[in-house]
Short mmCIF file of C-alpha atoms and ligand atoms in Angstrom, two decimals:
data_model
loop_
_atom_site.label_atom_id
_atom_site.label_comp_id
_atom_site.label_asym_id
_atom_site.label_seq_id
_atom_site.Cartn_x
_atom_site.Cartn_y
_atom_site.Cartn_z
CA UNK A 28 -14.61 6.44 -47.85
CA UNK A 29 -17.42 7.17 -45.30
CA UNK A 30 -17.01 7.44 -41.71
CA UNK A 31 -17.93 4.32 -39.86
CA UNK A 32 -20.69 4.27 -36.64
CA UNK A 33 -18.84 3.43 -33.53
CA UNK A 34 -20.47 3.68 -29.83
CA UNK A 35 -17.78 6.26 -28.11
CA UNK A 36 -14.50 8.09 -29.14
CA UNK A 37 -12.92 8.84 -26.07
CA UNK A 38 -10.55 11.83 -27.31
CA UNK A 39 -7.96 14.44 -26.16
CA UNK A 40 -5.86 12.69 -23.80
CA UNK A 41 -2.43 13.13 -22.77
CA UNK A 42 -1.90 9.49 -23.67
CA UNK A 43 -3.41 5.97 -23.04
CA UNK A 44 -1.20 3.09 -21.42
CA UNK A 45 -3.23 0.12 -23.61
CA UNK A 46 -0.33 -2.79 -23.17
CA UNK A 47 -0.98 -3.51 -26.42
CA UNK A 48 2.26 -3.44 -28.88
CA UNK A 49 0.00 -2.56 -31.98
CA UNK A 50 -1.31 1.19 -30.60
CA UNK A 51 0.81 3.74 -31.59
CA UNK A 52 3.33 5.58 -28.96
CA UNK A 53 1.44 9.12 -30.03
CA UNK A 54 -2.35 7.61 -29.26
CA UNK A 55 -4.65 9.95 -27.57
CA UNK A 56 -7.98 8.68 -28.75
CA UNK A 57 -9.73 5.36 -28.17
CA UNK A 58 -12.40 3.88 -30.22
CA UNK A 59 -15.11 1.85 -28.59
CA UNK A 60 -18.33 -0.50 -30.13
CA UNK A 61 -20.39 -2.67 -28.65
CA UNK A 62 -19.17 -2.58 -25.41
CA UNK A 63 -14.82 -3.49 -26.45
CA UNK A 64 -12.11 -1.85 -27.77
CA UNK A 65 -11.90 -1.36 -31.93
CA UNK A 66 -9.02 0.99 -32.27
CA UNK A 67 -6.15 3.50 -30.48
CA UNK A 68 -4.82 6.09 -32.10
CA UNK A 69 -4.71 9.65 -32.96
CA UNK A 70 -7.70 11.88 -32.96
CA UNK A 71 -7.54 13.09 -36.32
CA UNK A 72 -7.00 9.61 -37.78
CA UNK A 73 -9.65 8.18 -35.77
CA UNK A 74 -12.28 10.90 -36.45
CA UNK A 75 -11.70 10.39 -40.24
CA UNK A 76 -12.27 6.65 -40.16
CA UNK A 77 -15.45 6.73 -37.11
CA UNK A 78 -18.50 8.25 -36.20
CA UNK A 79 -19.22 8.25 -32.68
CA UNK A 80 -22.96 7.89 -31.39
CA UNK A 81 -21.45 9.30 -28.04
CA UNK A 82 -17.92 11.15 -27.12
CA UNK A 83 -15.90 11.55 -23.88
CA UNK A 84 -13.50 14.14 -23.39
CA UNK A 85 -10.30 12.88 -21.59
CA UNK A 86 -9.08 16.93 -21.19
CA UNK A 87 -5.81 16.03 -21.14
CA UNK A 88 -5.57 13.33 -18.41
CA UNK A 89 -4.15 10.00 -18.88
CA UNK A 90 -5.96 7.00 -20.45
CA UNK A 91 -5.08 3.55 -18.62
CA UNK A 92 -7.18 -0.41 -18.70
CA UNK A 93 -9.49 -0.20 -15.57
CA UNK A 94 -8.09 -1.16 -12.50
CA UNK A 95 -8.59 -4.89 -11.15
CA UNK A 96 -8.41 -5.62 -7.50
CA UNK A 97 -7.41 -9.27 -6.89
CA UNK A 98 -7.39 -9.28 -3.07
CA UNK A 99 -10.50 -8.12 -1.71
CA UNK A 100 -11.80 -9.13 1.86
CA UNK A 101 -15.10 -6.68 0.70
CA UNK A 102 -17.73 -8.62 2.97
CA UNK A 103 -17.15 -7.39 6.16
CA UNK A 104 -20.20 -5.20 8.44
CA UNK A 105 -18.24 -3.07 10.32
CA UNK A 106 -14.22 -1.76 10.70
CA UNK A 107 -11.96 -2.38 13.27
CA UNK A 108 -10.94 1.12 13.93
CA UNK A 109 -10.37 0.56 18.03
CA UNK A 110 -7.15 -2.47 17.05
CA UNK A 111 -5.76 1.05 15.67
CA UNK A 112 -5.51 2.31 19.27
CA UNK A 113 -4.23 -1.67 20.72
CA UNK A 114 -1.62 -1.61 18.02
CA UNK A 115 -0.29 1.78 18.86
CA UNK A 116 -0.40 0.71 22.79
CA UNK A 117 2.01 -2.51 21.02
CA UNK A 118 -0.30 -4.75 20.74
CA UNK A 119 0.59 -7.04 17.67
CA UNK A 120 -1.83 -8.04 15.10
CA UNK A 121 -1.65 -11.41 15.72
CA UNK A 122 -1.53 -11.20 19.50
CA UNK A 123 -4.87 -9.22 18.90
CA UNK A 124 -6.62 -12.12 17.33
CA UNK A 125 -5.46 -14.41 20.01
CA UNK A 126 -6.83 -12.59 22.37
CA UNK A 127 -10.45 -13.14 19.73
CA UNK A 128 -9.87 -9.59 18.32
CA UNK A 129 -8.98 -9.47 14.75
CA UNK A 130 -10.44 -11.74 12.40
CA UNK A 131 -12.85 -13.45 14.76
CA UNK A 132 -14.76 -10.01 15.43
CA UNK A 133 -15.22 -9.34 12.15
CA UNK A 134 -16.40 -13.11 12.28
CA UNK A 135 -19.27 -12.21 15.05
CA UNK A 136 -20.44 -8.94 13.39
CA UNK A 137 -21.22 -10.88 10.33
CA UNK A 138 -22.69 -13.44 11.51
CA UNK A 139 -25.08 -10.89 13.72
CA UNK A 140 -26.15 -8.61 10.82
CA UNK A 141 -29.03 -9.59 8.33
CA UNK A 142 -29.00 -9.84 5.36
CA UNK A 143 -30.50 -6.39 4.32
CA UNK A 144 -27.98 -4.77 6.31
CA UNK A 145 -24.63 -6.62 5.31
CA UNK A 146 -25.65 -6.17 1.59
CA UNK A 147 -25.67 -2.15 2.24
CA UNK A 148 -22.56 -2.80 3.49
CA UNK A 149 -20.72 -4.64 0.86
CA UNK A 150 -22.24 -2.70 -1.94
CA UNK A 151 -21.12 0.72 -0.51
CA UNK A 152 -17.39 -1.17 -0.42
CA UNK A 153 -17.57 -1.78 -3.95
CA UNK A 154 -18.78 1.63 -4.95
CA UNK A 155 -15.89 3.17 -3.40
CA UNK A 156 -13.52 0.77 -4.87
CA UNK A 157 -15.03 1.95 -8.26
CA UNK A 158 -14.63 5.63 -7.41
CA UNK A 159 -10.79 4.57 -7.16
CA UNK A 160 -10.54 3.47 -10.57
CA UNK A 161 -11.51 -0.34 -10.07
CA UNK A 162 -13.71 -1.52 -12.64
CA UNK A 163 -13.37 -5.55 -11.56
CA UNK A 164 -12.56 -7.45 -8.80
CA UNK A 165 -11.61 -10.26 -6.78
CA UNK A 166 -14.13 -10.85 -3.54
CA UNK A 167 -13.17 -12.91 -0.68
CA UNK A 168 -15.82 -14.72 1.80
CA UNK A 169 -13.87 -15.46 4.96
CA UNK A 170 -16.00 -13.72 8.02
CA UNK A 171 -19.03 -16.14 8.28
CA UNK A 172 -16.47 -19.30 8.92
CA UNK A 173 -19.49 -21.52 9.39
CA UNK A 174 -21.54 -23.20 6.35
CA UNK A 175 -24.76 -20.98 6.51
CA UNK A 176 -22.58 -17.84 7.41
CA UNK A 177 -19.69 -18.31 4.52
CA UNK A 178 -23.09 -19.23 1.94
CA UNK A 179 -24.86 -16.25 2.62
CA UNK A 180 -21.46 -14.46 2.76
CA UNK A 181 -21.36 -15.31 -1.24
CA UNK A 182 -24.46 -14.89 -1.76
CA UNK A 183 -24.24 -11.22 -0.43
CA UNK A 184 -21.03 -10.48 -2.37
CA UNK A 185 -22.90 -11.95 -5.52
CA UNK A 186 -26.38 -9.67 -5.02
CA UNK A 187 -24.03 -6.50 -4.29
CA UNK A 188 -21.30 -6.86 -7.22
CA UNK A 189 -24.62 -7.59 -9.61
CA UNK A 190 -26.50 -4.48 -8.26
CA UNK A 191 -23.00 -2.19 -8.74
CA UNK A 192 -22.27 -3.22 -11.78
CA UNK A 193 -18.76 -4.89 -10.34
CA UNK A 194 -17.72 -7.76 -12.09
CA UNK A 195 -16.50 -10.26 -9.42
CA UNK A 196 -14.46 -13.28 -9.08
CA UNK A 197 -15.68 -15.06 -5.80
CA UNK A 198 -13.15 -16.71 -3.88
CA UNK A 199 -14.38 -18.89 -1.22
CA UNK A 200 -12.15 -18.18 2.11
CA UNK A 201 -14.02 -20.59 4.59
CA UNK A 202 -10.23 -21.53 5.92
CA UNK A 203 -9.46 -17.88 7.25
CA UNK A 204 -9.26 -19.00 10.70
CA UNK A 205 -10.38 -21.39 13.14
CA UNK A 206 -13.97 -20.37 14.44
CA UNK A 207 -14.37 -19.53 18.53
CA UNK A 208 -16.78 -22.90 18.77
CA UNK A 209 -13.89 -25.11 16.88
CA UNK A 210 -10.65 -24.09 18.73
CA UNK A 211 -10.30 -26.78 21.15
CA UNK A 212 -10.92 -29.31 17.97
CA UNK A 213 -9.70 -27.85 14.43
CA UNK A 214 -9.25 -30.76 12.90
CA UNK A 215 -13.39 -30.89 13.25
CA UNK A 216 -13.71 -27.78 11.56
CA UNK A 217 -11.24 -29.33 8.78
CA UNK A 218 -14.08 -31.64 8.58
CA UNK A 219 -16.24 -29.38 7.75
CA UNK A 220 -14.28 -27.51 5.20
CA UNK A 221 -14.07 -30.34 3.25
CA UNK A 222 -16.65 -32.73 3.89
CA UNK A 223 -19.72 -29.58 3.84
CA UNK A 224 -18.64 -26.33 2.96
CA UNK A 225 -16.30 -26.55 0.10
CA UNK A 226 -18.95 -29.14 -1.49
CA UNK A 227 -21.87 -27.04 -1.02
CA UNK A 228 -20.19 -23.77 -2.71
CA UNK A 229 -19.56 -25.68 -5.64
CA UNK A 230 -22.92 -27.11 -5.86
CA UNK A 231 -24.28 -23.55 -5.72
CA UNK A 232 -21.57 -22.21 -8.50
CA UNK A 233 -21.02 -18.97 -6.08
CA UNK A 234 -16.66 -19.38 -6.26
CA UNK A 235 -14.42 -19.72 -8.66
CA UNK A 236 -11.42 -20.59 -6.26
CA UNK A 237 -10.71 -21.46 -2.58
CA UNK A 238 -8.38 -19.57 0.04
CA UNK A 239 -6.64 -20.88 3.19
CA UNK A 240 -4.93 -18.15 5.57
CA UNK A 241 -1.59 -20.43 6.46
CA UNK A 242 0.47 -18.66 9.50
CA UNK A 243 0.80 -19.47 12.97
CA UNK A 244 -1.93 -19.02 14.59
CA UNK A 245 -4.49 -20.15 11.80
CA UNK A 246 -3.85 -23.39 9.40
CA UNK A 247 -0.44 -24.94 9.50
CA UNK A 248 0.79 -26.64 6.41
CA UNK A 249 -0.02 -29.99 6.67
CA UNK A 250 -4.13 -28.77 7.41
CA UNK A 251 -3.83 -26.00 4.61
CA UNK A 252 -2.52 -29.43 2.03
CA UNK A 253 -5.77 -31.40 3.38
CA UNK A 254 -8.12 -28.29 2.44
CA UNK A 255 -6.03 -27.55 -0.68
CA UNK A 256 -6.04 -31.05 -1.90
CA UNK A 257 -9.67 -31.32 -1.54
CA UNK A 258 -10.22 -27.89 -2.90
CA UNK A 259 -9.08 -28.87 -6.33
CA UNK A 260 -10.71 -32.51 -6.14
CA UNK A 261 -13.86 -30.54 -6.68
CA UNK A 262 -12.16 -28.43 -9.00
CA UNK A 263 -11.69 -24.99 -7.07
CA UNK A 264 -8.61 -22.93 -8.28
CA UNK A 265 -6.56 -21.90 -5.35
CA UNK A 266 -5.51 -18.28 -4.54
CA UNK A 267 -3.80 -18.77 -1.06
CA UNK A 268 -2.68 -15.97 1.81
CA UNK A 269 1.06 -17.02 2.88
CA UNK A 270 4.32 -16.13 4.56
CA UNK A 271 2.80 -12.46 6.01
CA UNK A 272 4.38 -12.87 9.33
CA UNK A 273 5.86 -16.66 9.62
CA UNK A 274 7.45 -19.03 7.26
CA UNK A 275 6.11 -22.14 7.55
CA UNK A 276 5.97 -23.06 3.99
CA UNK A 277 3.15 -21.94 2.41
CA UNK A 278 4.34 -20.18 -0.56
CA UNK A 279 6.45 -24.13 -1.34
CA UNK A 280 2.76 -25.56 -0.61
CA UNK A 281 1.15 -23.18 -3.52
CA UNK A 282 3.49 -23.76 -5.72
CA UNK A 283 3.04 -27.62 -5.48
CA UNK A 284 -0.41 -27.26 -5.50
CA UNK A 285 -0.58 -25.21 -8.46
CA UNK A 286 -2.05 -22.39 -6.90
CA UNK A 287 -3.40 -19.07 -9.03
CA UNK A 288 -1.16 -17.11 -6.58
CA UNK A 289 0.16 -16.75 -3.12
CA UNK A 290 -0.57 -13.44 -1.64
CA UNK A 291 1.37 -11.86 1.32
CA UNK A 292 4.80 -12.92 0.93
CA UNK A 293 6.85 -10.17 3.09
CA UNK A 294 8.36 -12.79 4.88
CA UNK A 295 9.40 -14.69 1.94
CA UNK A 296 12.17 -17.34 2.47
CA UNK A 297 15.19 -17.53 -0.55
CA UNK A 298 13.85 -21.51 -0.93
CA UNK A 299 10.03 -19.75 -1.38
CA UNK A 300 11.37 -17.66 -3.83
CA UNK A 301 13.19 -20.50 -5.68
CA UNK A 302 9.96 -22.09 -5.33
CA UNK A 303 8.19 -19.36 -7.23
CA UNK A 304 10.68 -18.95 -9.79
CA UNK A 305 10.75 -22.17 -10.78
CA UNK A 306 7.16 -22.21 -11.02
CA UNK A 307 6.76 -19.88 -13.54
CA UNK A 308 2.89 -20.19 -12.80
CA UNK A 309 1.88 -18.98 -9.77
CA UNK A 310 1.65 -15.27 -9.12
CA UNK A 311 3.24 -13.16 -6.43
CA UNK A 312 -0.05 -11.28 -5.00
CA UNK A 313 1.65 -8.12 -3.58
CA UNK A 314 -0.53 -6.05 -1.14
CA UNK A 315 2.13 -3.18 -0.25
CA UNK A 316 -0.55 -1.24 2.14
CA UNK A 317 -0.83 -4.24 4.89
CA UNK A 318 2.47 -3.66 6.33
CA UNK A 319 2.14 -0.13 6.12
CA UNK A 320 -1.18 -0.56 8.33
CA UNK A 321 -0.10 -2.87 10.47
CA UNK A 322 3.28 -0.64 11.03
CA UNK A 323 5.72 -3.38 9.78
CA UNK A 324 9.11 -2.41 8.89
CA UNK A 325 9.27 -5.66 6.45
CA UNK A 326 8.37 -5.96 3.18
CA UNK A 327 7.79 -8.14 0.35
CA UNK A 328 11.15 -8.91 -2.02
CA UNK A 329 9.03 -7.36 -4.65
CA UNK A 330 12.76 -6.21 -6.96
CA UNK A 331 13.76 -9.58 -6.16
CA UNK A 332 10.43 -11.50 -7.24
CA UNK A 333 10.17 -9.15 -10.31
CA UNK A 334 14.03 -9.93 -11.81
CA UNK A 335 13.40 -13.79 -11.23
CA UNK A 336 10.23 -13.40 -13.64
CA UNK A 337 8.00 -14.26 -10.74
CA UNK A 338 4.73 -13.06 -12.49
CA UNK A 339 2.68 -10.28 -9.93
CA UNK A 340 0.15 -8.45 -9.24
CA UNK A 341 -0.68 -5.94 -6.71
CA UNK A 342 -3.98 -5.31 -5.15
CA UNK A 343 -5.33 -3.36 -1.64
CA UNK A 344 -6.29 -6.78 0.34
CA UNK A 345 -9.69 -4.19 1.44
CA UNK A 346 -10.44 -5.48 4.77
CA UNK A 347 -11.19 -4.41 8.36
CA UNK A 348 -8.12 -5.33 10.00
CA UNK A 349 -4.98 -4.97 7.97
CA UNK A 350 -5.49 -3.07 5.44
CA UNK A 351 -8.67 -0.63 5.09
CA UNK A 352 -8.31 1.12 2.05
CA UNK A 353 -10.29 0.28 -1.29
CA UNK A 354 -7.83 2.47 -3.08
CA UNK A 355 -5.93 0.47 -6.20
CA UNK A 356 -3.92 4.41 -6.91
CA UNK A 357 -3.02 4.62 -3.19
CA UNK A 358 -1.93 1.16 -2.97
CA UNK A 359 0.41 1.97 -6.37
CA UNK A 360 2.16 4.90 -4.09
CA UNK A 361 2.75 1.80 -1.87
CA UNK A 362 4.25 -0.29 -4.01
CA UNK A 363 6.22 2.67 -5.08
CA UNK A 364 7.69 4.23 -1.72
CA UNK A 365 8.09 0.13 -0.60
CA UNK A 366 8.19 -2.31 -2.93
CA UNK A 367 10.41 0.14 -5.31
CA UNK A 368 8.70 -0.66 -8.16
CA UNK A 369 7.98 2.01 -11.23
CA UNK A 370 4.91 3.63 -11.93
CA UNK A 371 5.11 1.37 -15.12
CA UNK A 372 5.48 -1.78 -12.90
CA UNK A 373 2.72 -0.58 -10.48
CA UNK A 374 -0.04 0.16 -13.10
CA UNK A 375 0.93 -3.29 -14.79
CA UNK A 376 0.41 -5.01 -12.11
CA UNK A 377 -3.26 -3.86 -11.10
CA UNK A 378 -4.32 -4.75 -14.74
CA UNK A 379 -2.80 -6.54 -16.97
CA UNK A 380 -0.78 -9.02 -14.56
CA UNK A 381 -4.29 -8.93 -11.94
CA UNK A 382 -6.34 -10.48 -15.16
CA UNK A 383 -3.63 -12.76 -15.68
CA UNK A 384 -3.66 -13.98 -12.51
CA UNK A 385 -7.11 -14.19 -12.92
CA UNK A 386 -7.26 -16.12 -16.31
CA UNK A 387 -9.43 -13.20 -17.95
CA UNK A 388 -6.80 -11.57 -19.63
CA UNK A 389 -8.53 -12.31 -22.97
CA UNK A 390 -10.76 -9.87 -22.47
CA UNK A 391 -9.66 -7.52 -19.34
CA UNK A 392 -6.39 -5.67 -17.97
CA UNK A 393 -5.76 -3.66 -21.66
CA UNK A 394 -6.73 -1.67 -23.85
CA UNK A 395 -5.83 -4.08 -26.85
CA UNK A 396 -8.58 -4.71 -29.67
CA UNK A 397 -11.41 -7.03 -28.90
CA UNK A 398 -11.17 -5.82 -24.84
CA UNK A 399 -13.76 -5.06 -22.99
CA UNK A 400 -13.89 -1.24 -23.16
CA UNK A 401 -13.22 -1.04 -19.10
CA UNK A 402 -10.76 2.47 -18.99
CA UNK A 403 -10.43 5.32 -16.82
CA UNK A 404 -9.33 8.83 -17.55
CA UNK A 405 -6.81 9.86 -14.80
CA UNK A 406 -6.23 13.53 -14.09
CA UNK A 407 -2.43 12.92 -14.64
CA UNK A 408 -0.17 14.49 -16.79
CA UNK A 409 1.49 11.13 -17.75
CA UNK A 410 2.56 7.61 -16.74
CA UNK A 411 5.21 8.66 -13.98
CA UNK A 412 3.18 10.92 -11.77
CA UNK A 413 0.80 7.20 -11.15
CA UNK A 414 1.31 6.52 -7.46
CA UNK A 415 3.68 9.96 -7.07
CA UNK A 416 0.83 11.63 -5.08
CA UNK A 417 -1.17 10.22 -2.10
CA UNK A 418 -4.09 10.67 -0.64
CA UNK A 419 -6.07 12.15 -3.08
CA UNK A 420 -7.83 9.97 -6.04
CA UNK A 421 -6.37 10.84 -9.36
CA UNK A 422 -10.14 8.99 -11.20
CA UNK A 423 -11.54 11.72 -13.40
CA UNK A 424 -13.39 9.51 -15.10
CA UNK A 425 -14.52 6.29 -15.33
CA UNK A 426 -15.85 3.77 -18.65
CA UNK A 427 -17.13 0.58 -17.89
CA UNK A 428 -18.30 -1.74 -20.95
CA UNK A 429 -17.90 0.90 -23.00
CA UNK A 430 -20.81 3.00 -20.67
CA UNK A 431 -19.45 6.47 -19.45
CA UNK A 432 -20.27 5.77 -15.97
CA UNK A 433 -21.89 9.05 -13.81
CA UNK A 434 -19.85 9.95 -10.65
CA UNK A 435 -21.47 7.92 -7.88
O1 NIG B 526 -5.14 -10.60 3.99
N1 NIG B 526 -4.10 -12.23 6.63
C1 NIG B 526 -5.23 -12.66 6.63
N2 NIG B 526 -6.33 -12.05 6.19
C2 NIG B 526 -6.49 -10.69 5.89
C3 NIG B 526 -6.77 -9.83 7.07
C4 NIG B 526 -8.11 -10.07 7.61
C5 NIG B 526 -8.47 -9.24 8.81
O2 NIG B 526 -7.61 -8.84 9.62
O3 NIG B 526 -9.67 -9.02 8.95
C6 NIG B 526 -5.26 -10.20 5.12
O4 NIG B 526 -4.44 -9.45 5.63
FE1 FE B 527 -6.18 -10.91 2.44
#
């Protein structure tokens, strides 16, 4: 029998994590045509049966699914760097927004910077989120906070992920925070939320879902059910930020709202958790860098969320503020050293159980036949040593669609 034509054999490595039950536990080659995943297995097998137009040579490093960030805050103009100095002097994160720090200077920065130069901006974020391994994302808006700035905000995000090559999943985060000109009258900018913005980013088709920040100090429960409820009216999934330094019900709120996933969580209450269990549905969005950065000794229940089934994901939250690192492998050491998860449970959880929460799991998040062919070599001898080493970015190489992509 003649060899077959196939676009790429991706050969030689040490082994490739596919979360697919039908590869073989010896597979060290990957077969790729038109752009997915045809077959896993080993070399010799594979090379008998195809006959690659192109091939990439893992030397010896580990083949994993691309990484998918599914808390991104990428549309930002500048960092934050001096709150590093405040919070060192004691200065809380929270206290630093009240005093119109924090989110709201982020806010003014992007609503000063044109077009041409916030679009420089966001597309060098996602190009170094792809040089650490992520080949699709979740994008937040969230820094405009005012119809024209949150619309151009999407826009941006759009025209950047399109001219990286980033697939994106907009989420529209107009409830971040009450803006400086609506603090003495929130329930106006409620309003607006509801009755302007979250209309007009549907009629443009630029989000999938809709976020709300609940904590004190932002939208309390009863405003974030108002947004939420009219968030879904018009169809919006919800993806929702909760119980980071306050309970005050959020994660109960997502879970009767039917939300994609409530993100945060390190101050999780036992009847949140019950919550979440029960739900079955709605994903635990872990982001184990943000207490890290914002020098937190608390942490998500992660062990505790994982043994009651609570489906997860993990992701960096990339932002200014309270978490600046576009780095899924460094955020894995995170979830490692904090959350005490495995490497196992780390790299599951920043592809296969990110596209779940994402509802593209059909076609992203493994390595299973019929996938996109979105993979990364890692220069790692094997599974455990993912997240064992820090600062340094274990990406050798990266395959996107089934195109070898150059080092950018
Ligand atoms: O997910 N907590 C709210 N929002 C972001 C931080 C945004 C910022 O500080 O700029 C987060 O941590
Ligand atoms: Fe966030």
């Amino acid at each position: 029998m003649s060899a077959k034509p196939c676009q790429l054999l991706v050969h030689h490595a040490s082994g490739v994590v596919s979360w697919n039950d039908a590869a073989p536990a010896d597979a060290n080659s990957v077969v790729i045509d038109a752009g997915k995943v045809v077959e896993i297995g080993q070399e010799a097998d594979l090379r008998a049966a195809w006959n690659p137009t192109q091939e990439l040579d893992a030397e010896g490093g580990l083949v994993v699914p691309g990484l998918i960030d599914a808390h991104v805050h990428p549309v930002f103009a500048v960092g934050r760097a001096e709150e590093f100095d405040w919070r060192a002097q004691g200065v809380e994160y929270l206290e630093i927004a009240k005093r119109g720090g924090g989110i709201l200077s982020s806010v003014r920065n992007v609503r000063a910077a044109s077009d041409e130069n916030l679009l420089g901006k966001v597309r060098s974020h996602f190009r170094r989120m792809r040089r650490h391994g992520t080949t699709a994302c979740e994008g937040k808006s969230g820094y405009g906070l005012s119809v024209e700035s949150e619309l151009k905000s999407l826009e941006i995000m759009q025209m950047a992920a399109e001219a990286e090559g980033m697939p994106l999943y907009a989420t529209f985060l107009g409830a971040h925070m009450f803006p400086e000109e609506h603090r003495e009258n929130p329930e106006r900018y409620l309003d607006i939320l509801c009755a302007e913005m979250l209309p007009a980013v549907k009629e443009q088709g630029i989000a999938r879902a809709a976020d709300i920040f609940i904590e004190e100090g932002a939208f309390n429960q009863e405003q974030a059910r108002r947004y939420c409820e009219c968030a879904k009216d018009l169809g919006f999934a919800l993806r929702i930020h909760a119980d980071q330094f306050h309970e005050i019900g959020g994660t109960q709120l997502a879970v009767e709202m039917e939300a994609e996933c409530v993100d945060h969580l390190e101050s999780l209450s036992d009847a949140g958790l019950e919550a979440l269990a029960l739900s079955g549905k709605t994903f635990a969005g872990l982001l184990p860098t943000v207490p890290h950065f914002l020098r937190q000794k608390i942490d998500a229940p992660a062990r505790k969320l994982l043994q009651a089934k609570v489906p997860y994901f993990i992701a960096t939250d990339f932002n200014p503020g309270s978490s600046y690192t576009p780095s899924l492998p460094e955020a894995a050491h995170f979830a490692r050293i904090r959350l005490n998860l495995t490497a196992e449970e780390a790299l599951f959880g920043m592809t296969l159980g990110a596209a779940r929460s994402l509802g593209i799991e059909a076609q992203k998040g493994h390595l299973g036949p019929g996938a996109d062919a979105d993979l990364l070599v890692l220069d790692l001898p094997d599974l455990f040593h993912f997240g064992y080493a820090f600062g340094e970015n274990p990406v050798s190489k990266i395959v996107i669609g089934g195109k070898v992509q150059a080092k950018s």
